């Protein structure tokens, strides 16, 4: 039985009241005295050369205070990975996607700012636009960037074991491909920010970001300011999922305008601008060959992938590595080869999104395993269990399974869902499918080369001892990290959760790399635990001195401090506390020493008690090129079993039920773990069945709003049985590891496998819209081979990749 008082419970989120009552303050709710409003001039074409840019008419408009262009911003480049800095604040000479920022206006009100933007004289010579990965790789195609030969922005070649040598050992080889569509993060709150500079020259950016630390560094770099003169503050954020995990042109433009005018400058993107900025899920084309023995043992995986990255690199260099490396687990795979190519096109740049890089690769791999199980005459669950790794094993690409509750996950969903009775027996357009997932618990290395701590944190005890104040630069973006920090602090100090106040999302509070790669529970959790233990140790030392007892014999629990054996004579301490707080209404009573009295005594003896904590992972992974991407202190894993019904007349899919299990190591807050599992499932459902950012032949987004861009609603959501699995991760605080992103991994393939069970059709193109499903059903009914546009595309694109590879030797 757990000895924890706060952890592993179903605590109410610390931000629940503010969010439920509408008191939570987001960027767009904030105003400043004398504030200006910014608007952006964005490219009206997908690819073009800027011939003339004249801001004089706009500048003369009453109410316009400042305009900035590349002339003020300069040609310094930024991005996510220092190896691929290829963006400037404003377009210089060329625009590379429709919506690219060209200038920004600051005016007294938003209407004037927008009007001024419309008065900027812009002449662009339109160039041929490259809007597709096949077109980007074609011989003689338009070159979008100088320096990206063949429009290839990144290429990965990795091999572990020996695929060619292992190939003859396989009794069966299965080959297939899968194509998805570009997606949007579809978070509720559009990006916004306010930049302001004070009398000391400190530039403060209040922004709806996931990564205050990285934004702070980028601003300092681009504005040529000392890092300590830049502060980034994150208020409440309405979702991020990845696209808010890097500095934006919007943030940099507002900072430039604030510095130029000396006044606060605010701007919030419209929903259409959110789509134009994007940085969400890439379009992936995966082709895989998987070799197995007749007994179902995996022999090799030969994997090729092409990503449509849009106009700039963004997170893409990490994305292309993740697309290959995360297939190393959770199965024993002795031989794996990966060739990944990321191309640029004249579309909005793509970046990171929940399950970064690995979602579509996992979908195809799990679909092939399903097919292999059927053709080998094995139960798909049993085939997966046969190949499953165990804790302590290392993948062929050097990922260490310090804990792995994968087998328990799949056995739980198998038993709870009634799999054995339902598999192959549902009929009537109904089907059931299974899939597994695997993801990192935080990136093992910072995005930039550095020995920096990944997180630092402090726990300060209030003067009167009644409250612990947590300060962390971590990013609460809706996932519940503030509640996690409060729960850990309360547990270690032995105080109620209500006695902890969390202040987070401010770079003045320390270093935290932010909310990405599902890292905050493991990494920031470690830092805050250390800080709370440090604060407790200081209080215990004071009590030991005051009472003449060993500090290690003191127990902090339920708001009191006591000796493990024996009693403390607290009379003098109680008398002093009451005297100092005469007139107060909440004097401590009873025979036991309260935490308030204990920490007040420590304050009187030593001054302000501040506990410090920090965390960075140990050296991880192998020495091969790209080994830093995919390494993590721990790996989460998950399994889902999906039940669907397919309407043969309309092609409409209905999800009937989902049983989901996730190994989170240890559930800090059981309700939040289940909430994250539900959120992961919903995003996976959207990507499997609905979501597609559509472009016309001029590169214009034709569905840039949440009416036309389809995401699941409550009408699409089936009942879900969430199962929390706790494997006790040795590298996590209390054994905890990720649940924020990995839970999406099995959703798409579980749906695809259930649809196969219902229809006998394996889809090779996503999303599974009614039109796509109906067309496939029609082909099958008419006795035709079921084909998808992805089939011809895969053949053509992979041929172009082979030619490029041969050309480069």
mmCIF file of C-alpha atoms in Angstrom, residues 106-335:
data_model
loop_
_atom_site.group_PDB
_atom_site.id
_atom_site.type_symbol
_atom_site.label_atom_id
_atom_site.label_comp_id
_atom_site.label_asym_id
_atom_site.label_seq_id
_atom_site.Cartn_x
_atom_site.Cartn_y
_atom_site.Cartn_z
ATOM 1 C CA UNK A 106 2.496 49.329 -34.433
ATOM 2 C CA UNK A 107 -0.427 51.690 -34.053
ATOM 3 C CA UNK A 108 -2.601 53.183 -31.365
ATOM 4 C CA UNK A 109 -5.402 50.715 -32.068
ATOM 5 C CA UNK A 110 -5.828 47.406 -33.928
ATOM 6 C CA UNK A 111 -7.978 48.848 -36.705
ATOM 7 C CA UNK A 112 -5.402 51.471 -37.588
ATOM 8 C CA UNK A 113 -2.637 48.865 -37.521
ATOM 9 C CA UNK A 114 -4.529 46.669 -39.970
ATOM 10 C CA UNK A 115 -5.376 49.620 -42.192
ATOM 11 C CA UNK A 116 -1.743 50.645 -42.258
ATOM 12 C CA UNK A 117 -0.717 47.153 -43.308
ATOM 13 C CA UNK A 118 -3.101 47.407 -46.258
ATOM 14 C CA UNK A 119 -1.433 50.705 -47.256
ATOM 15 C CA UNK A 120 2.086 49.269 -47.487
ATOM 16 C CA UNK A 121 3.072 49.200 -51.145
ATOM 17 C CA UNK A 122 4.351 45.719 -51.886
ATOM 18 C CA UNK A 123 5.363 44.462 -55.302
ATOM 19 C CA UNK A 124 6.266 40.782 -55.648
ATOM 20 C CA UNK A 125 7.395 38.977 -58.775
ATOM 21 C CA UNK A 126 5.705 35.628 -58.449
ATOM 22 C CA UNK A 127 7.905 32.560 -58.900
ATOM 23 C CA UNK A 128 6.880 28.966 -59.608
ATOM 24 C CA UNK A 129 5.699 27.407 -56.357
ATOM 25 C CA UNK A 130 6.792 23.955 -55.249
ATOM 26 C CA UNK A 131 3.844 22.537 -53.349
ATOM 27 C CA UNK A 132 4.485 18.831 -53.076
ATOM 28 C CA UNK A 133 7.278 16.495 -51.974
ATOM 29 C CA UNK A 134 7.368 14.869 -55.400
ATOM 30 C CA UNK A 135 7.684 18.240 -57.099
ATOM 31 C CA UNK A 136 10.372 19.285 -54.618
ATOM 32 C CA UNK A 137 12.525 16.262 -55.490
ATOM 33 C CA UNK A 138 11.930 16.301 -59.261
ATOM 34 C CA UNK A 139 14.841 16.880 -61.588
ATOM 35 C CA UNK A 140 15.200 20.505 -62.643
ATOM 36 C CA UNK A 141 12.656 21.743 -60.131
ATOM 37 C CA UNK A 142 12.611 25.253 -58.699
ATOM 38 C CA UNK A 143 15.223 25.759 -56.000
ATOM 39 C CA UNK A 144 13.555 27.262 -52.927
ATOM 40 C CA UNK A 145 16.758 27.854 -50.977
ATOM 41 C CA UNK A 146 20.333 28.269 -52.023
ATOM 42 C CA UNK A 147 22.249 25.662 -50.107
ATOM 43 C CA UNK A 148 19.553 22.979 -49.889
ATOM 44 C CA UNK A 149 20.594 20.834 -52.833
ATOM 45 C CA UNK A 150 17.547 19.272 -54.446
ATOM 46 C CA UNK A 151 15.354 21.058 -51.892
ATOM 47 C CA UNK A 152 16.517 18.531 -49.277
ATOM 48 C CA UNK A 153 16.861 20.246 -45.897
ATOM 49 C CA UNK A 154 17.927 17.177 -43.926
ATOM 50 C CA UNK A 155 18.798 13.569 -44.623
ATOM 51 C CA UNK A 156 19.368 10.673 -42.236
ATOM 52 C CA UNK A 157 21.066 7.386 -43.020
ATOM 53 C CA UNK A 158 21.265 4.973 -40.119
ATOM 54 C CA UNK A 159 21.758 1.244 -39.835
ATOM 55 C CA UNK A 160 21.912 -0.902 -36.743
ATOM 56 C CA UNK A 161 22.805 -4.556 -37.011
ATOM 57 C CA UNK A 162 22.822 -5.590 -40.659
ATOM 58 C CA UNK A 163 19.602 -5.580 -42.647
ATOM 59 C CA UNK A 164 21.023 -7.058 -45.864
ATOM 60 C CA UNK A 165 22.739 -9.877 -43.985
ATOM 61 C CA UNK A 166 19.598 -10.579 -41.959
ATOM 62 C CA UNK A 167 17.196 -10.548 -44.887
ATOM 63 C CA UNK A 168 17.726 -14.233 -45.842
ATOM 64 C CA UNK A 169 16.950 -15.219 -42.249
ATOM 65 C CA UNK A 170 13.384 -13.936 -42.583
ATOM 66 C CA UNK A 171 10.729 -16.456 -43.626
ATOM 67 C CA UNK A 172 8.264 -13.708 -44.544
ATOM 68 C CA UNK A 173 8.837 -10.156 -45.683
ATOM 69 C CA UNK A 174 5.998 -7.642 -45.649
ATOM 70 C CA UNK A 175 6.216 -4.354 -47.520
ATOM 71 C CA UNK A 176 3.795 -1.455 -47.315
ATOM 72 C CA UNK A 177 3.558 2.332 -47.275
ATOM 73 C CA UNK A 178 1.468 5.038 -45.635
ATOM 74 C CA UNK A 179 0.817 8.687 -46.461
ATOM 75 C CA UNK A 180 -0.801 11.201 -44.118
ATOM 76 C CA UNK A 181 -1.803 14.827 -44.643
ATOM 77 C CA UNK A 182 -0.407 18.022 -43.141
ATOM 78 C CA UNK A 183 -2.110 18.868 -39.891
ATOM 79 C CA UNK A 184 -2.723 21.785 -37.571
ATOM 80 C CA UNK A 185 -2.295 21.878 -33.804
ATOM 81 C CA UNK A 186 -5.889 23.122 -33.438
ATOM 82 C CA UNK A 187 -5.220 24.497 -29.958
ATOM 83 C CA UNK A 188 -7.946 26.745 -28.601
ATOM 84 C CA UNK A 189 -5.817 29.829 -27.948
ATOM 85 C CA UNK A 190 -4.152 31.499 -30.952
ATOM 86 C CA UNK A 191 -0.593 32.663 -30.391
ATOM 87 C CA UNK A 192 -0.284 36.133 -28.895
ATOM 88 C CA UNK A 193 2.241 38.239 -27.065
ATOM 89 C CA UNK A 194 2.989 41.591 -25.449
ATOM 90 C CA UNK A 195 6.493 43.024 -25.589
ATOM 91 C CA UNK A 196 7.547 45.873 -23.316
ATOM 92 C CA UNK A 197 10.775 47.488 -22.255
ATOM 93 C CA UNK A 198 11.288 49.157 -18.887
ATOM 94 C CA UNK A 199 13.383 52.116 -17.811
ATOM 95 C CA UNK A 200 16.376 49.887 -17.109
ATOM 96 C CA UNK A 201 16.269 48.493 -20.611
ATOM 97 C CA UNK A 202 14.882 45.092 -19.618
ATOM 98 C CA UNK A 203 12.751 43.651 -22.408
ATOM 99 C CA UNK A 204 9.853 41.527 -21.126
ATOM 100 C CA UNK A 205 7.820 39.370 -23.471
ATOM 101 C CA UNK A 206 4.561 37.932 -22.177
ATOM 102 C CA UNK A 207 3.733 35.159 -24.591
ATOM 103 C CA UNK A 208 1.564 32.098 -25.128
ATOM 104 C CA UNK A 209 4.610 29.902 -25.486
ATOM 105 C CA UNK A 210 5.492 26.349 -24.475
ATOM 106 C CA UNK A 211 9.184 27.147 -24.099
ATOM 107 C CA UNK A 212 9.998 30.462 -22.361
ATOM 108 C CA UNK A 213 13.683 29.540 -22.094
ATOM 109 C CA UNK A 214 14.220 28.957 -25.801
ATOM 110 C CA UNK A 215 12.222 32.067 -26.709
ATOM 111 C CA UNK A 216 14.333 34.134 -24.317
ATOM 112 C CA UNK A 217 17.533 32.903 -25.980
ATOM 113 C CA UNK A 218 16.242 33.565 -29.491
ATOM 114 C CA UNK A 219 15.125 37.099 -28.659
ATOM 115 C CA UNK A 220 18.470 37.915 -27.059
ATOM 116 C CA UNK A 221 20.298 36.503 -30.079
ATOM 117 C CA UNK A 222 18.189 38.246 -32.700
ATOM 118 C CA UNK A 223 17.979 41.631 -30.967
ATOM 119 C CA UNK A 224 21.651 41.541 -29.958
ATOM 120 C CA UNK A 225 20.778 41.913 -26.291
ATOM 121 C CA UNK A 226 22.430 40.376 -23.233
ATOM 122 C CA UNK A 227 20.449 37.334 -22.176
ATOM 123 C CA UNK A 228 19.866 38.721 -18.701
ATOM 124 C CA UNK A 229 18.192 41.799 -20.215
ATOM 125 C CA UNK A 230 15.454 39.631 -21.741
ATOM 126 C CA UNK A 231 12.661 38.104 -19.684
ATOM 127 C CA UNK A 232 9.922 35.843 -20.997
ATOM 128 C CA UNK A 233 6.735 35.308 -19.026
ATOM 129 C CA UNK A 234 4.085 32.733 -19.847
ATOM 130 C CA UNK A 235 0.595 33.391 -18.469
ATOM 131 C CA UNK A 236 -2.165 30.796 -18.840
ATOM 132 C CA UNK A 237 -1.838 29.083 -22.213
ATOM 133 C CA UNK A 238 -4.705 27.488 -24.073
ATOM 134 C CA UNK A 239 -2.921 24.460 -25.489
ATOM 135 C CA UNK A 240 0.229 24.067 -27.507
ATOM 136 C CA UNK A 241 0.862 20.465 -28.608
ATOM 137 C CA UNK A 242 4.191 21.440 -30.222
ATOM 138 C CA UNK A 243 3.585 24.388 -32.572
ATOM 139 C CA UNK A 244 4.177 26.862 -29.702
ATOM 140 C CA UNK A 245 7.509 25.269 -28.787
ATOM 141 C CA UNK A 246 9.785 27.723 -30.582
ATOM 142 C CA UNK A 247 10.237 31.455 -30.978
ATOM 143 C CA UNK A 248 8.057 33.033 -33.643
ATOM 144 C CA UNK A 249 8.300 35.919 -36.073
ATOM 145 C CA UNK A 250 5.340 37.421 -34.227
ATOM 146 C CA UNK A 251 7.231 37.519 -30.939
ATOM 147 C CA UNK A 252 10.360 38.932 -32.550
ATOM 148 C CA UNK A 253 8.412 41.571 -34.464
ATOM 149 C CA UNK A 254 6.656 42.788 -31.313
ATOM 150 C CA UNK A 255 9.987 42.914 -29.468
ATOM 151 C CA UNK A 256 11.496 45.006 -32.252
ATOM 152 C CA UNK A 257 8.532 47.387 -32.177
ATOM 153 C CA UNK A 258 8.682 47.696 -28.380
ATOM 154 C CA UNK A 259 12.369 48.546 -28.478
ATOM 155 C CA UNK A 260 11.811 51.032 -31.291
ATOM 156 C CA UNK A 261 8.851 52.807 -29.690
ATOM 157 C CA UNK A 262 9.579 52.358 -25.989
ATOM 158 C CA UNK A 263 5.927 51.384 -25.543
ATOM 159 C CA UNK A 264 4.239 48.025 -24.892
ATOM 160 C CA UNK A 265 3.240 46.289 -28.129
ATOM 161 C CA UNK A 266 0.628 43.573 -28.334
ATOM 162 C CA UNK A 267 -0.504 41.286 -31.112
ATOM 163 C CA UNK A 268 -2.671 38.170 -31.272
ATOM 164 C CA UNK A 269 -2.899 36.048 -34.384
ATOM 165 C CA UNK A 270 -6.216 35.451 -36.052
ATOM 166 C CA UNK A 271 -7.208 31.814 -36.560
ATOM 167 C CA UNK A 272 -6.292 32.104 -40.229
ATOM 168 C CA UNK A 273 -2.841 33.372 -39.266
ATOM 169 C CA UNK A 274 -2.448 30.401 -36.903
ATOM 170 C CA UNK A 275 -2.917 28.114 -39.888
ATOM 171 C CA UNK A 276 -0.515 30.189 -41.978
ATOM 172 C CA UNK A 277 2.176 29.988 -39.310
ATOM 173 C CA UNK A 278 1.552 26.261 -38.658
ATOM 174 C CA UNK A 279 4.710 24.469 -37.304
ATOM 175 C CA UNK A 280 2.448 21.479 -36.746
ATOM 176 C CA UNK A 281 2.558 17.891 -38.045
ATOM 177 C CA UNK A 282 4.497 17.214 -41.266
ATOM 178 C CA UNK A 283 3.165 15.210 -44.140
ATOM 179 C CA UNK A 284 4.986 11.864 -43.970
ATOM 180 C CA UNK A 285 5.389 9.230 -46.623
ATOM 181 C CA UNK A 286 6.708 6.018 -45.076
ATOM 182 C CA UNK A 287 7.711 2.858 -46.856
ATOM 183 C CA UNK A 288 8.716 -0.172 -44.780
ATOM 184 C CA UNK A 289 9.804 -3.738 -45.251
ATOM 185 C CA UNK A 290 9.521 -5.930 -42.165
ATOM 186 C CA UNK A 291 11.047 -9.405 -42.011
ATOM 187 C CA UNK A 292 9.810 -12.076 -39.598
ATOM 188 C CA UNK A 293 10.389 -15.737 -38.966
ATOM 189 C CA UNK A 294 7.480 -18.177 -39.210
ATOM 190 C CA UNK A 295 7.221 -18.186 -35.436
ATOM 191 C CA UNK A 296 6.583 -14.428 -35.507
ATOM 192 C CA UNK A 297 10.028 -13.273 -34.383
ATOM 193 C CA UNK A 298 11.057 -9.955 -35.838
ATOM 194 C CA UNK A 299 14.198 -10.151 -37.974
ATOM 195 C CA UNK A 300 14.614 -6.714 -39.540
ATOM 196 C CA UNK A 301 12.996 -3.410 -40.422
ATOM 197 C CA UNK A 302 14.034 -1.565 -43.572
ATOM 198 C CA UNK A 303 12.477 1.879 -43.447
ATOM 199 C CA UNK A 304 12.383 4.804 -45.856
ATOM 200 C CA UNK A 305 10.630 8.096 -45.177
ATOM 201 C CA UNK A 306 10.101 11.423 -46.919
ATOM 202 C CA UNK A 307 8.760 14.471 -45.070
ATOM 203 C CA UNK A 308 7.178 17.558 -46.594
ATOM 204 C CA UNK A 309 8.616 20.196 -44.304
ATOM 205 C CA UNK A 310 7.186 23.365 -45.791
ATOM 206 C CA UNK A 311 9.290 26.444 -46.247
ATOM 207 C CA UNK A 312 11.696 26.393 -43.282
ATOM 208 C CA UNK A 313 13.484 23.854 -41.115
ATOM 209 C CA UNK A 314 11.878 24.616 -37.742
ATOM 210 C CA UNK A 315 11.963 21.375 -35.689
ATOM 211 C CA UNK A 316 12.395 19.328 -38.853
ATOM 212 C CA UNK A 317 15.883 18.030 -38.239
ATOM 213 C CA UNK A 318 14.662 16.482 -34.979
ATOM 214 C CA UNK A 319 11.448 15.315 -36.643
ATOM 215 C CA UNK A 320 13.233 13.325 -39.286
ATOM 216 C CA UNK A 321 15.391 11.566 -36.697
ATOM 217 C CA UNK A 322 12.415 10.821 -34.442
ATOM 218 C CA UNK A 323 10.566 9.317 -37.414
ATOM 219 C CA UNK A 324 13.149 6.557 -37.527
ATOM 220 C CA UNK A 325 14.647 6.194 -34.077
ATOM 221 C CA UNK A 326 11.462 5.600 -32.088
ATOM 222 C CA UNK A 327 10.732 2.374 -33.990
ATOM 223 C CA UNK A 328 13.641 0.816 -32.090
ATOM 224 C CA UNK A 329 11.165 -0.044 -29.287
ATOM 225 C CA UNK A 330 9.147 -1.486 -27.672
ATOM 226 C CA UNK A 331 9.872 -4.664 -29.668
ATOM 227 C CA UNK A 332 13.121 -6.625 -29.919
ATOM 228 C CA UNK A 333 14.327 -5.593 -33.327
ATOM 229 C CA UNK A 334 17.899 -6.771 -33.965
ATOM 230 C CA UNK A 335 18.384 -5.115 -37.367
#
